[in-house]
Amino acid sequence: MPLVPLLPLFHRFNREYFNGALAIGSQPLLSVRWSDGRLRKTAGFYRRGLRVDGRNSCEIVLSRPLLELLPQTATESTLCHEMIHAWIDLVLQVKESHGPNFHARMAAINAAQNQFQVSVRHQFPVPQTPPRWWAVCPRCGLRSPYQRRVHRAACRQCCDRHYGGSWHASCVFVYESALPEA
């Protein structure tokens, strides 16, 4: 399926699911674009950073290689997923990934329409590579595969169970190499 222009979709979703909060008039608070072809392991991402000139830069990037072969609903659900991240960051000004604000907005969007489903994890066909690391929770022993070590990443189940959903140092993953010994 040919790639659809993202900006019209962004503006439609912004009106329908975010009360227009992600734009000032017709000017989005962030850029929205297709990847240049290198994004092959994830369907999309939202990021906020600094430009070379020191100004803030926010963008949503969707994977051209993954989504161009799938139905438009895959693009719509991925864009909406990333817009939730942008809304949490730019509007709510909360630091969270897939926490309670994300789940609440995702549920509201899914209840408001039936063309596509926003989810935390997609089920798109992505080439699998074996993990380079095992992240092990020191509290419960849960082992999760990772491609790279993530500084201060913690076990969600233990943080939810023992600390009311707040991050805690006792739940920070310990990394073990998953690569075969030479």
Short mmCIF file of C-alpha atoms in Angstrom, two decimals:
data_model
loop_
_atom_site.label_atom_id
_atom_site.label_comp_id
_atom_site.label_asym_id
_atom_site.label_seq_id
_atom_site.Cartn_x
_atom_site.Cartn_y
_atom_site.Cartn_z
CA MET A 1 0.00 0.00 0.00
CA PRO A 2 1.41 3.45 -0.84
CA LEU A 3 2.39 5.67 2.04
CA VAL A 4 -0.19 8.23 3.10
CA PRO A 5 0.71 11.82 3.97
CA LEU A 6 1.04 11.98 7.75
CA LEU A 7 0.17 15.62 8.44
CA PRO A 8 -3.53 15.36 7.46
CA LEU A 9 -3.85 12.26 9.67
CA PHE A 10 -2.06 14.05 12.49
CA HIS A 11 -4.44 17.02 12.32
CA ARG A 12 -7.51 14.76 12.18
CA PHE A 13 -6.39 12.72 15.18
CA ASN A 14 -5.38 15.87 17.04
CA ARG A 15 -8.92 17.26 16.61
CA GLU A 16 -10.73 13.99 17.34
CA TYR A 17 -8.68 12.53 20.22
CA PHE A 18 -6.54 15.31 21.73
CA ASN A 19 -8.90 18.33 21.65
CA GLY A 20 -6.48 20.15 19.34
CA ALA A 21 -3.83 20.34 22.08
CA LEU A 22 -0.94 19.18 19.86
CA ALA A 23 -1.12 22.21 17.55
CA ILE A 24 -1.50 25.96 17.74
CA GLY A 25 -3.92 26.74 14.95
CA SER A 26 -2.66 24.78 11.98
CA GLN A 27 0.94 24.64 13.29
CA PRO A 28 1.81 21.31 15.02
CA LEU A 29 3.89 21.51 18.21
CA LEU A 30 6.17 18.83 16.70
CA SER A 31 7.25 17.50 13.34
CA VAL A 32 5.72 14.35 11.92
CA ARG A 33 7.55 12.43 9.22
CA TRP A 34 8.30 9.10 7.60
CA SER A 35 11.71 7.57 8.31
CA ASP A 36 14.39 7.66 5.64
CA GLY A 37 14.33 3.86 5.35
CA ARG A 38 16.67 2.91 8.20
CA LEU A 39 14.04 2.42 10.91
CA ARG A 40 13.48 -1.33 10.62
CA LYS A 41 12.99 -2.68 14.15
CA THR A 42 10.20 -0.44 15.44
CA ALA A 43 7.08 0.95 13.79
CA GLY A 44 7.65 4.46 15.09
CA PHE A 45 8.84 6.67 17.93
CA TYR A 46 8.36 10.03 19.59
CA ARG A 47 11.39 11.95 20.76
CA ARG A 48 12.20 15.26 22.32
CA GLY A 49 15.68 16.72 22.23
CA LEU A 50 17.77 19.79 21.59
CA ARG A 51 18.75 21.08 18.18
CA VAL A 52 22.27 22.27 17.43
CA ASP A 53 21.11 25.86 18.02
CA GLY A 54 19.83 24.92 21.51
CA ARG A 55 16.10 25.05 20.71
CA ASN A 56 13.79 22.19 21.67
CA SER A 57 12.94 19.75 18.92
CA CYS A 58 10.09 17.26 19.12
CA GLU A 59 9.18 14.77 16.43
CA ILE A 60 7.25 11.65 15.57
CA VAL A 61 8.95 9.36 13.08
CA LEU A 62 7.14 6.39 11.52
CA SER A 63 8.94 3.48 9.87
CA ARG A 64 8.67 3.55 6.11
CA PRO A 65 10.05 -0.02 5.66
CA LEU A 66 7.65 -1.61 8.18
CA LEU A 67 4.45 0.30 7.56
CA GLU A 68 4.47 0.73 3.78
CA LEU A 69 3.73 -2.99 3.34
CA LEU A 70 0.84 -3.02 5.83
CA PRO A 71 -2.75 -1.72 5.70
CA GLN A 72 -3.36 1.94 6.50
CA THR A 73 -4.81 0.97 9.89
CA ALA A 74 -1.26 0.01 10.97
CA THR A 75 -0.06 3.53 10.15
CA GLU A 76 -3.07 5.06 11.93
CA SER A 77 -2.63 3.03 15.12
CA THR A 78 1.13 3.69 15.20
CA LEU A 79 0.71 7.43 14.63
CA CYS A 80 -1.95 7.61 17.34
CA HIS A 81 0.30 5.65 19.74
CA GLU A 82 3.14 8.12 19.20
CA MET A 83 0.76 11.08 19.49
CA ILE A 84 -0.23 9.82 22.95
CA HIS A 85 3.46 9.96 23.95
CA ALA A 86 3.71 13.52 22.58
CA TRP A 87 0.50 14.56 24.37
CA ILE A 88 1.76 13.18 27.71
CA ASP A 89 5.10 14.99 27.26
CA LEU A 90 4.01 18.31 25.76
CA VAL A 91 0.53 18.82 27.20
CA LEU A 92 0.45 16.94 30.50
CA GLN A 93 4.20 17.55 30.99
CA VAL A 94 4.57 14.19 32.71
CA LYS A 95 7.52 11.82 32.39
CA GLU A 96 6.05 8.39 31.69
CA SER A 97 6.27 5.78 29.00
CA HIS A 98 3.30 3.41 28.99
CA GLY A 99 1.92 4.36 32.39
CA PRO A 100 -1.57 5.25 33.61
CA ASN A 101 -1.96 8.40 31.48
CA PHE A 102 -0.99 6.47 28.37
CA HIS A 103 -3.37 3.60 29.13
CA ALA A 104 -6.26 5.97 29.92
CA ARG A 105 -5.86 7.92 26.66
CA MET A 106 -5.36 4.70 24.66
CA ALA A 107 -8.59 3.25 26.11
CA ALA A 108 -10.50 6.47 25.35
CA ILE A 109 -9.30 6.49 21.72
CA ASN A 110 -10.11 2.81 21.23
CA ALA A 111 -13.59 3.31 22.73
CA ALA A 112 -14.26 6.35 20.52
CA GLN A 113 -13.75 4.56 17.18
CA ASN A 114 -13.48 1.12 15.60
CA GLN A 115 -11.31 1.73 12.51
CA PHE A 116 -8.04 0.79 14.28
CA GLN A 117 -6.82 -0.24 17.72
CA VAL A 118 -4.06 1.58 19.57
CA SER A 119 -1.97 -0.82 21.64
CA VAL A 120 1.14 -0.68 23.81
CA ARG A 121 2.92 -3.24 21.62
CA HIS A 122 2.21 -3.86 17.97
CA GLN A 123 2.12 -7.24 16.30
CA PHE A 124 3.58 -6.14 12.97
CA PRO A 125 6.00 -8.49 11.21
CA VAL A 126 9.45 -7.34 12.33
CA PRO A 127 12.56 -9.42 11.63
CA GLN A 128 13.64 -10.92 14.95
CA THR A 129 17.21 -10.87 16.11
CA PRO A 130 18.41 -12.74 19.17
CA PRO A 131 18.82 -10.56 22.28
CA ARG A 132 22.26 -9.28 23.22
CA TRP A 133 21.33 -8.92 26.90
CA TRP A 134 19.03 -10.44 29.49
CA ALA A 135 17.63 -7.88 31.93
CA VAL A 136 17.04 -9.65 35.25
CA CYS A 137 14.96 -8.21 38.06
CA PRO A 138 16.76 -8.66 41.39
CA ARG A 139 13.44 -8.85 43.28
CA CYS A 140 11.37 -11.36 41.30
CA GLY A 141 13.92 -12.87 38.90
CA LEU A 142 11.97 -11.92 35.76
CA ARG A 143 14.21 -12.20 32.68
CA SER A 144 13.52 -9.90 29.72
CA PRO A 145 15.42 -9.82 26.42
CA TYR A 146 17.09 -6.51 25.46
CA GLN A 147 19.23 -5.44 22.50
CA ARG A 148 21.02 -2.80 24.58
CA ARG A 149 21.42 -2.03 28.25
CA VAL A 150 19.06 0.71 29.37
CA HIS A 151 20.38 2.81 32.25
CA ARG A 152 18.10 2.65 35.32
CA ALA A 153 15.40 0.53 33.63
CA ALA A 154 13.35 -1.26 36.27
CA CYS A 155 10.91 -4.15 36.52
CA ARG A 156 7.40 -2.75 35.94
CA GLN A 157 5.67 -5.58 37.85
CA CYS A 158 7.78 -5.10 40.99
CA CYS A 159 7.48 -1.30 40.88
CA ASP A 160 3.69 -1.67 40.55
CA ARG A 161 3.42 -4.39 43.20
CA HIS A 162 5.77 -2.97 45.85
CA TYR A 163 5.97 0.79 45.20
CA GLY A 164 2.56 1.84 43.88
CA GLY A 165 3.80 2.10 40.29
CA SER A 166 6.71 4.40 41.12
CA TRP A 167 10.23 3.60 39.97
CA HIS A 168 12.44 2.21 42.74
CA ALA A 169 16.17 1.41 42.78
CA SER A 170 15.58 -2.06 44.24
CA CYS A 171 13.83 -3.04 40.98
CA VAL A 172 16.55 -1.86 38.57
CA PHE A 173 17.50 -4.58 36.12
CA VAL A 174 20.85 -6.35 36.29
CA TYR A 175 22.13 -7.22 32.81
CA GLU A 176 23.60 -10.55 31.75
CA SER A 177 25.09 -11.15 28.33
CA ALA A 178 22.90 -13.27 26.07
CA LEU A 179 25.64 -13.77 23.50
CA PRO A 180 27.22 -17.20 23.34
CA GLU A 181 30.65 -17.40 24.96
CA ALA A 182 33.49 -17.65 22.44
#
